[in-house]
CSV table of C-alpha atoms in Angstrom, one decimal:
chain,number,residue,atom,x,y,z
A,1,MET,CA,288.6,-88.9,-14.8
A,2,TRP,CA,286.2,-86.1,-13.8
A,3,SER,CA,282.7,-86.2,-15.1
A,4,ARG,CA,279.3,-84.5,-14.8
A,5,SER,CA,277.9,-87.7,-13.2
A,6,ARG,CA,280.4,-87.2,-10.4
A,7,THR,CA,279.2,-83.7,-9.8
A,8,GLN,CA,275.6,-84.9,-9.7
A,9,ALA,CA,276.7,-87.6,-7.2
A,10,MET,CA,278.2,-85.0,-4.9
A,11,GLU,CA,275.0,-82.9,-5.1
A,12,ARG,CA,272.9,-85.9,-4.1
A,13,ALA,CA,275.2,-86.8,-1.3
A,14,LEU,CA,274.9,-83.3,0.1
A,15,ALA,CA,271.0,-83.4,0.1
A,16,LEU,CA,270.9,-79.7,-0.3
A,17,PRO,CA,268.2,-77.9,1.9
A,18,ARG,CA,265.5,-75.6,0.7
A,19,LEU,CA,267.0,-72.2,-0.1
A,20,PRO,CA,265.7,-68.8,1.2
A,21,PRO,CA,264.6,-66.1,-1.3
A,22,HIS,CA,267.4,-65.3,-3.8
A,23,ASP,CA,268.1,-64.2,-7.4
A,24,PRO,CA,266.8,-67.1,-9.5
A,25,GLY,CA,269.3,-66.2,-12.2
A,26,THR,CA,272.3,-66.7,-10.0
A,27,PRO,CA,272.8,-70.4,-9.0
A,28,ALA,CA,273.5,-71.1,-5.4
A,29,LEU,CA,277.1,-72.0,-4.6
A,30,SER,CA,277.1,-75.3,-2.6
A,31,VAL,CA,280.3,-76.1,-0.7
A,32,VAL,CA,281.8,-78.6,1.7
A,33,ASP,CA,284.0,-77.0,4.4
A,34,MET,CA,287.0,-78.7,5.8
A,35,HIS,CA,290.2,-77.8,7.6
A,36,THR,CA,293.7,-79.2,7.9
A,37,GLY,CA,295.6,-78.2,11.0
A,38,GLY,CA,293.2,-75.2,11.4
A,39,GLU,CA,293.6,-73.9,7.9
A,40,PRO,CA,290.2,-73.8,6.2
A,41,LEU,CA,289.3,-75.2,2.8
A,42,ARG,CA,286.0,-74.4,1.1
A,43,ILE,CA,285.3,-76.9,-1.7
A,44,VAL,CA,282.8,-75.8,-4.3
A,45,VAL,CA,280.7,-78.7,-5.3
A,46,ALA,CA,277.8,-77.1,-7.2
A,47,GLY,CA,276.8,-73.7,-8.8
A,48,CYS,CA,280.1,-72.7,-10.4
A,49,PRO,CA,279.9,-72.1,-14.2
A,50,GLU,CA,282.1,-74.0,-16.5
A,51,VAL,CA,285.7,-73.0,-16.3
A,52,VAL,CA,286.9,-72.9,-19.9
A,53,GLY,CA,290.4,-73.8,-21.1
A,54,PRO,CA,292.4,-76.6,-22.7
A,55,THR,CA,294.8,-76.9,-19.8
A,56,LEU,CA,294.6,-76.4,-16.0
A,57,LEU,CA,296.8,-73.3,-16.2
A,58,ALA,CA,294.5,-71.9,-19.0
A,59,LYS,CA,291.5,-72.6,-16.7
A,60,ARG,CA,293.3,-70.7,-14.0
A,61,ARG,CA,293.7,-67.7,-16.3
A,62,TYR,CA,290.1,-68.0,-17.4
A,63,MET,CA,288.7,-68.0,-13.9
A,64,ARG,CA,290.9,-65.0,-12.9
A,65,GLN,CA,289.6,-63.0,-16.0
A,66,HIS,CA,286.0,-64.1,-16.1
A,67,LEU,CA,284.8,-65.6,-12.8
A,68,ASP,CA,286.8,-63.7,-10.2
A,69,HIS,CA,283.5,-62.4,-8.7
A,70,LEU,CA,282.9,-66.0,-7.5
A,71,ARG,CA,286.2,-66.1,-5.7
A,72,ARG,CA,285.4,-62.8,-3.9
A,73,ARG,CA,281.9,-64.0,-3.1
A,74,LEU,CA,283.2,-67.2,-1.4
A,75,MET,CA,286.4,-66.0,0.2
A,76,PHE,CA,285.4,-62.5,1.3
A,77,GLU,CA,283.0,-61.3,4.0
A,78,PRO,CA,280.2,-61.8,4.7
A,79,ARG,CA,280.4,-65.4,3.6
A,80,GLY,CA,284.1,-65.8,4.4
A,81,HIS,CA,286.9,-63.8,5.8
A,82,ARG,CA,290.3,-62.4,4.8
A,83,ASP,CA,292.1,-65.7,5.7
A,84,MET,CA,289.6,-68.0,4.0
A,85,TYR,CA,290.9,-70.6,1.4
A,86,GLY,CA,289.0,-72.4,-1.3
A,87,ALA,CA,289.1,-75.0,-4.1
A,88,VAL,CA,287.1,-75.3,-7.4
A,89,LEU,CA,287.2,-78.7,-8.9
A,90,VAL,CA,287.6,-78.9,-12.6
A,91,PRO,CA,288.4,-81.5,-15.3
A,92,SER,CA,292.1,-82.2,-16.0
A,93,GLU,CA,293.7,-82.8,-19.3
A,94,LEU,CA,296.1,-85.3,-17.7
A,95,PRO,CA,295.0,-88.9,-18.3
A,96,ASP,CA,296.2,-90.1,-14.9
A,97,ALA,CA,294.5,-87.3,-12.9
A,98,HIS,CA,291.3,-88.1,-11.0
A,99,LEU,CA,290.5,-84.4,-10.7
A,100,GLY,CA,291.9,-81.0,-11.3
A,101,VAL,CA,291.7,-78.2,-8.8
A,102,LEU,CA,292.0,-74.4,-8.8
A,103,PHE,CA,293.0,-72.9,-5.4
A,104,LEU,CA,291.4,-69.6,-4.2
A,105,HIS,CA,292.6,-67.1,-1.6
A,106,ASN,CA,292.2,-63.5,-0.6
A,107,GLU,CA,294.3,-62.1,-3.5
A,108,GLY,CA,293.8,-64.6,-6.3
A,109,TYR,CA,294.8,-68.1,-7.3
A,110,SER,CA,297.7,-70.2,-5.9
A,111,SER,CA,299.8,-72.8,-7.9
A,112,MET,CA,299.8,-75.3,-5.0
A,113,CYS,CA,298.3,-75.9,-1.6
A,114,GLY,CA,299.4,-78.8,0.5
A,115,HIS,CA,296.8,-78.5,3.2
A,116,ALA,CA,294.1,-78.5,0.5
A,117,VAL,CA,295.6,-81.6,-1.1
A,118,LEU,CA,295.4,-83.4,2.2
A,119,ALA,CA,291.7,-82.4,2.6
A,120,LEU,CA,290.9,-83.1,-1.0
A,121,GLY,CA,292.3,-86.6,-0.7
A,122,ARG,CA,289.7,-87.5,1.9
A,123,PHE,CA,286.9,-85.6,0.1
A,124,ALA,CA,287.6,-87.4,-3.3
A,125,LEU,CA,287.3,-90.8,-1.7
A,126,ASP,CA,284.3,-90.0,0.5
A,127,PHE,CA,282.3,-88.3,-2.3
A,128,GLY,CA,283.0,-90.9,-4.9
A,129,LEU,CA,285.4,-89.0,-7.2
A,130,VAL,CA,287.7,-92.1,-7.1
A,131,LEU,CA,286.8,-95.7,-6.9
A,132,ALA,CA,286.9,-97.3,-3.5
A,133,PRO,CA,290.0,-99.5,-3.1
A,134,PRO,CA,289.6,-103.3,-3.0
A,135,ALA,CA,288.4,-104.8,0.3
A,136,GLY,CA,291.2,-105.0,2.8
A,137,ALA,CA,293.2,-102.1,1.2
A,138,ARG,CA,294.4,-99.6,3.8
A,139,GLU,CA,295.1,-96.7,1.4
A,140,ALA,CA,293.4,-95.2,-1.6
A,141,ARG,CA,295.5,-93.2,-4.2
A,142,VAL,CA,294.0,-89.9,-5.5
A,143,ASN,CA,295.9,-88.2,-8.3
A,144,ILE,CA,295.2,-84.5,-8.0
A,145,HIS,CA,296.2,-82.1,-10.9
A,146,CYS,CA,297.2,-78.9,-9.2
A,147,PRO,CA,298.4,-75.8,-11.3
A,148,CYS,CA,302.0,-76.8,-10.4
A,149,GLY,CA,301.6,-80.3,-11.7
A,150,LEU,CA,300.3,-83.8,-10.7
A,151,VAL,CA,300.3,-84.5,-7.0
A,152,ALA,CA,299.6,-88.0,-5.6
A,153,ALA,CA,297.6,-88.2,-2.4
A,154,PHE,CA,297.4,-91.4,-0.3
A,155,VAL,CA,294.3,-91.7,1.9
A,156,GLU,CA,294.1,-94.0,4.8
A,157,CYS,CA,290.7,-95.8,4.5
A,158,GLU,CA,288.5,-98.5,6.0
A,159,GLY,CA,285.5,-100.0,4.3
A,160,GLY,CA,286.0,-97.6,1.3
A,161,ARG,CA,285.8,-94.5,3.5
A,162,SER,CA,288.6,-92.2,4.7
A,163,ARG,CA,290.0,-92.5,8.1
A,164,GLY,CA,293.1,-91.2,9.7
A,165,PRO,CA,295.9,-89.1,8.1
A,166,VAL,CA,296.5,-88.4,4.4
A,167,ARG,CA,299.9,-88.1,2.8
A,168,PHE,CA,301.0,-86.7,-0.5
A,169,HIS,CA,304.0,-86.8,-2.8
A,170,SER,CA,305.0,-83.3,-4.1
A,171,VAL,CA,306.1,-82.1,-7.5
A,172,PRO,CA,309.9,-81.7,-7.7
A,173,ALA,CA,310.9,-79.2,-5.0
A,174,PHE,CA,314.1,-77.3,-5.0
A,175,ALA,CA,316.2,-74.4,-3.6
A,176,LEU,CA,316.1,-71.4,-6.0
A,177,ALA,CA,318.5,-69.1,-4.1
A,178,THR,CA,320.3,-69.4,-0.8
A,179,ASP,CA,322.0,-66.7,1.3
A,180,LEU,CA,320.4,-64.0,-0.9
A,181,LEU,CA,321.1,-60.5,0.4
A,182,VAL,CA,318.0,-58.4,0.4
A,183,ASP,CA,317.5,-54.8,1.6
A,184,VAL,CA,314.3,-54.9,3.7
A,185,PRO,CA,313.1,-51.3,4.4
A,186,GLY,CA,313.2,-50.5,8.1
A,187,HIS,CA,315.3,-53.5,8.8
A,188,GLY,CA,318.4,-53.2,6.6
A,189,LYS,CA,320.1,-55.9,4.7
A,190,MET,CA,319.0,-59.4,5.5
A,191,VAL,CA,320.0,-62.9,4.2
A,192,VAL,CA,317.1,-64.9,3.0
A,193,ASP,CA,316.6,-68.2,1.2
A,194,ILE,CA,314.1,-68.9,-1.6
A,195,ALA,CA,312.7,-72.4,-2.3
A,196,TYR,CA,310.0,-74.0,-4.3
A,197,GLY,CA,307.5,-76.6,-3.1
A,198,GLY,CA,304.8,-76.1,-5.8
A,199,ALA,CA,304.9,-72.4,-5.0
A,200,PHE,CA,307.9,-70.1,-4.2
A,201,TYR,CA,308.5,-68.9,-0.7
A,202,ALA,CA,311.2,-66.7,1.0
A,203,PHE,CA,312.5,-68.1,4.3
A,204,VAL,CA,314.0,-66.2,7.1
A,205,SER,CA,314.4,-66.8,10.8
A,206,ALA,CA,312.1,-64.6,13.0
A,207,GLU,CA,315.1,-64.0,15.3
A,208,LYS,CA,316.6,-61.7,12.6
A,209,PHE,CA,313.8,-59.3,13.4
A,210,ALA,CA,314.2,-59.8,17.2
A,211,LEU,CA,310.9,-61.7,17.1
A,212,ASP,CA,309.9,-65.1,18.5
A,213,VAL,CA,307.9,-67.1,15.9
A,214,CYS,CA,305.9,-68.8,18.7
A,215,SER,CA,305.2,-66.0,21.2
A,216,THR,CA,305.3,-62.7,19.2
A,217,LYS,CA,302.0,-61.2,18.3
A,218,THR,CA,300.7,-62.4,14.9
A,219,ARG,CA,300.4,-58.8,13.6
A,220,ASP,CA,304.1,-58.2,14.2
A,221,LEU,CA,305.0,-61.4,12.5
A,222,VAL,CA,302.8,-60.5,9.5
A,223,ASP,CA,304.4,-57.1,9.2
A,224,ALA,CA,307.9,-58.6,9.2
A,225,ALA,CA,307.0,-61.3,6.7
A,226,SER,CA,305.3,-58.9,4.4
A,227,ALA,CA,308.3,-56.6,4.4
A,228,VAL,CA,310.5,-59.5,3.3
A,229,THR,CA,308.0,-60.5,0.6
A,230,GLU,CA,307.8,-57.0,-0.9
A,231,ALA,CA,311.6,-56.5,-0.8
A,232,VAL,CA,312.2,-59.8,-2.6
A,233,LYS,CA,309.6,-59.0,-5.2
A,234,ALA,CA,311.3,-55.7,-5.9
A,235,GLN,CA,314.9,-56.9,-5.9
A,236,PHE,CA,314.9,-60.5,-7.2
A,237,LYS,CA,313.4,-62.0,-10.3
A,238,ILE,CA,311.6,-65.3,-9.6
A,239,ASN,CA,311.9,-67.8,-12.5
A,240,HIS,CA,310.4,-71.3,-12.7
A,241,PRO,CA,312.4,-73.4,-15.2
A,242,GLU,CA,309.3,-74.9,-16.8
A,243,SER,CA,306.4,-72.3,-16.6
A,244,GLU,CA,306.1,-68.6,-16.5
A,245,ASP,CA,302.7,-69.1,-14.8
A,246,LEU,CA,304.6,-70.4,-11.7
A,247,SER,CA,307.2,-67.7,-11.6
A,248,PHE,CA,306.1,-65.6,-8.7
A,249,LEU,CA,306.8,-65.3,-5.0
A,250,TYR,CA,303.8,-66.6,-3.0
A,251,GLY,CA,304.8,-65.4,0.4
A,252,THR,CA,307.4,-65.5,3.2
A,253,ILE,CA,307.7,-68.1,5.9
A,254,LEU,CA,309.2,-67.0,9.2
A,255,THR,CA,310.9,-69.9,11.1
A,256,ASP,CA,312.3,-70.6,14.5
A,257,GLY,CA,315.7,-71.0,12.9
A,258,LYS,CA,316.0,-74.7,13.8
A,259,ASP,CA,316.9,-76.0,10.4
A,260,THR,CA,319.4,-78.7,11.5
A,261,TYR,CA,317.6,-82.1,11.9
A,262,SER,CA,316.1,-82.8,15.3
A,263,GLU,CA,313.4,-85.1,16.5
A,264,GLU,CA,311.7,-82.1,18.1
A,265,PRO,CA,309.3,-80.1,15.9
A,266,THR,CA,310.5,-77.0,14.2
A,267,ALA,CA,308.0,-74.1,14.1
A,268,ASN,CA,307.1,-71.6,11.4
A,269,ILE,CA,304.4,-69.2,10.2
A,270,CYS,CA,303.5,-68.6,6.6
A,271,VAL,CA,302.2,-65.2,5.4
A,272,PHE,CA,301.1,-65.4,1.8
A,273,ALA,CA,298.9,-63.6,-0.8
A,274,ASP,CA,297.6,-60.3,0.7
A,275,GLU,CA,299.0,-60.8,4.2
A,276,GLN,CA,297.0,-64.0,4.6
A,277,VAL,CA,298.1,-66.1,7.6
A,278,ASP,CA,298.2,-69.9,7.3
A,279,ARG,CA,296.8,-71.6,10.4
A,280,SER,CA,298.6,-74.9,9.5
A,281,PRO,CA,302.4,-75.4,9.1
A,282,THR,CA,301.7,-74.9,5.3
A,283,GLY,CA,302.0,-78.1,3.2
A,284,SER,CA,303.7,-76.5,0.2
A,285,GLY,CA,305.9,-74.5,2.6
A,286,VAL,CA,306.9,-77.6,4.4
A,287,THR,CA,307.7,-79.1,1.0
A,288,ALA,CA,309.9,-76.1,0.1
A,289,ARG,CA,311.6,-76.0,3.5
A,290,ILE,CA,312.5,-79.7,3.3
A,291,ALA,CA,313.9,-79.1,-0.2
A,292,LEU,CA,316.0,-76.3,1.2
A,293,GLN,CA,317.2,-78.3,4.2
A,294,TYR,CA,318.2,-81.2,1.9
A,295,HIS,CA,320.0,-78.8,-0.4
A,296,LYS,CA,322.0,-77.5,2.5
A,297,GLY,CA,322.9,-81.0,3.7
A,298,LEU,CA,320.9,-80.6,6.9
A,299,LEU,CA,318.5,-83.5,6.1
A,300,GLU,CA,318.9,-86.9,4.6
A,301,LEU,CA,316.5,-88.8,2.4
A,302,ASN,CA,313.6,-90.5,4.3
A,303,GLN,CA,314.5,-88.6,7.5
A,304,THR,CA,311.2,-87.4,8.9
A,305,ARG,CA,310.7,-84.1,10.5
A,306,ALA,CA,307.8,-82.5,12.4
A,307,PHE,CA,306.8,-79.0,11.4
A,308,LYS,CA,304.6,-77.0,13.8
A,309,SER,CA,302.4,-74.1,13.1
A,310,SER,CA,303.2,-71.3,15.5
A,311,ALA,CA,299.7,-70.0,15.0
A,312,THR,CA,297.7,-73.1,16.2
A,313,GLY,CA,300.3,-75.7,17.3
A,314,SER,CA,299.1,-78.1,14.6
A,315,VAL,CA,301.7,-80.4,13.1
A,316,LEU,CA,302.6,-81.7,9.6
A,317,MET,CA,305.2,-84.4,9.1
A,318,GLY,CA,307.5,-84.3,6.1
A,319,LYS,CA,310.5,-86.1,4.5
A,320,ALA,CA,312.4,-86.1,1.2
A,321,VAL,CA,311.7,-89.5,-0.4
A,322,ARG,CA,313.8,-89.3,-3.5
A,323,GLU,CA,315.9,-87.1,-5.7
A,324,ALA,CA,314.5,-85.5,-8.9
A,325,LYS,CA,315.1,-82.7,-11.4
A,326,CYS,CA,313.3,-79.6,-12.3
A,327,GLY,CA,314.9,-78.0,-15.3
A,328,ASP,CA,318.5,-77.7,-14.4
A,329,PHE,CA,317.8,-77.7,-10.7
A,330,LYS,CA,318.5,-80.6,-8.4
A,331,ALA,CA,315.3,-81.3,-6.7
A,332,VAL,CA,313.5,-83.8,-4.3
A,333,ILE,CA,310.1,-85.3,-4.1
A,334,VAL,CA,308.7,-84.6,-0.7
A,335,GLU,CA,306.1,-86.5,1.3
A,336,VAL,CA,303.9,-84.5,3.6
A,337,SER,CA,301.3,-86.0,5.9
A,338,GLY,CA,298.6,-84.6,8.1
A,339,GLN,CA,295.0,-84.9,9.2
A,340,ALA,CA,292.1,-83.1,7.6
A,341,HIS,CA,288.6,-82.8,9.1
A,342,TYR,CA,285.2,-81.9,7.8
A,343,THR,CA,283.4,-78.9,9.4
A,344,GLY,CA,280.2,-78.6,7.5
A,345,THR,CA,278.3,-77.8,4.3
A,346,ALA,CA,276.6,-74.6,3.1
A,347,SER,CA,274.7,-73.1,0.2
A,348,PHE,CA,275.5,-69.5,-0.6
A,349,ILE,CA,273.0,-67.4,-2.4
A,350,VAL,CA,272.8,-63.8,-3.8
A,351,GLU,CA,269.9,-61.4,-3.6
A,352,ASP,CA,270.1,-59.1,-6.6
A,353,ASP,CA,269.6,-55.9,-4.7
A,354,ASP,CA,272.4,-56.7,-2.2
A,355,PRO,CA,275.2,-54.0,-2.7
A,356,LEU,CA,277.7,-56.3,-1.0
A,357,LYS,CA,276.8,-59.5,-2.8
A,358,ASP,CA,280.3,-60.0,-4.2
A,359,GLY,CA,282.0,-59.5,-0.8
A,360,PHE,CA,284.3,-57.1,0.9
A,361,LEU,CA,287.4,-57.2,3.1
A,362,LEU,CA,288.5,-55.2,6.1
A,363,LYS,CA,292.1,-54.3,6.6
């Protein structure tokens, strides 16, 4: 379970440097930066006020209502950028969870983030948030309470420290709607699929826009994906069978259309939140895409596929490991694996007379 002593241990491990002049009434925000497949993760380890609430979803609502300036301060320029991603670690009400997490992006707060779970698995082991496994053990289990539910990460380790890839087992993932006809302004009626992998995504082949997901300019892919997202939001009601907090469309994933199983990687690009572009293949998107392929009979249990980011070429591996249920929906538990890396640490401060202290974004 999470405790104040673990926070203090993280702070000692960071050995924070002397800070430049700043507002003494505003604590410095200390972070560890990582990335998974090129997609950044900024983990807040010190300086965040208590996030109040009896449940993780209540904490998510509290942070949105009372501490959103901290999200903007960490994600936006000049400390971040419009595609920055973050995580605030909080206590969980679940007895089996080692930690709870709130995910931050340029628009608000996600319900799930696979690339972050892969990074947080390493971080939790290396910074002492979970006990090191017995000598000789090759994996450590880290139970991470995400807003969508409890996700188990399995961290390859040696001598009690992380090494190599991390894998996680998802919450139940399912196809919400297939072959949905949506009128996309400027493009006419298009058939899209919607699936859930901890967050809801719309899926459509880039070829339907006469685009190539691997070679078309990113701006053109973003425009196409954003048009789908807005059309689906306007024309289709998203409902999660267990929680209204999870009932929203997170973004659109444009694919190369190669949904039938192959040993060759299939490429996609995810555009989420406020036209934010995922540099990785998108962990929760891979989860949802596998659930969709399994639902359509294109993928069998324990049949591993490689998913490639068209933005960076980075790869995540995924497979459906067992069947499950989510409400009345037939679902699957998906295993996603990939490699996360550390990139640095930082302490962010505020000077009281700085008019841009809470950040800004350029479109």
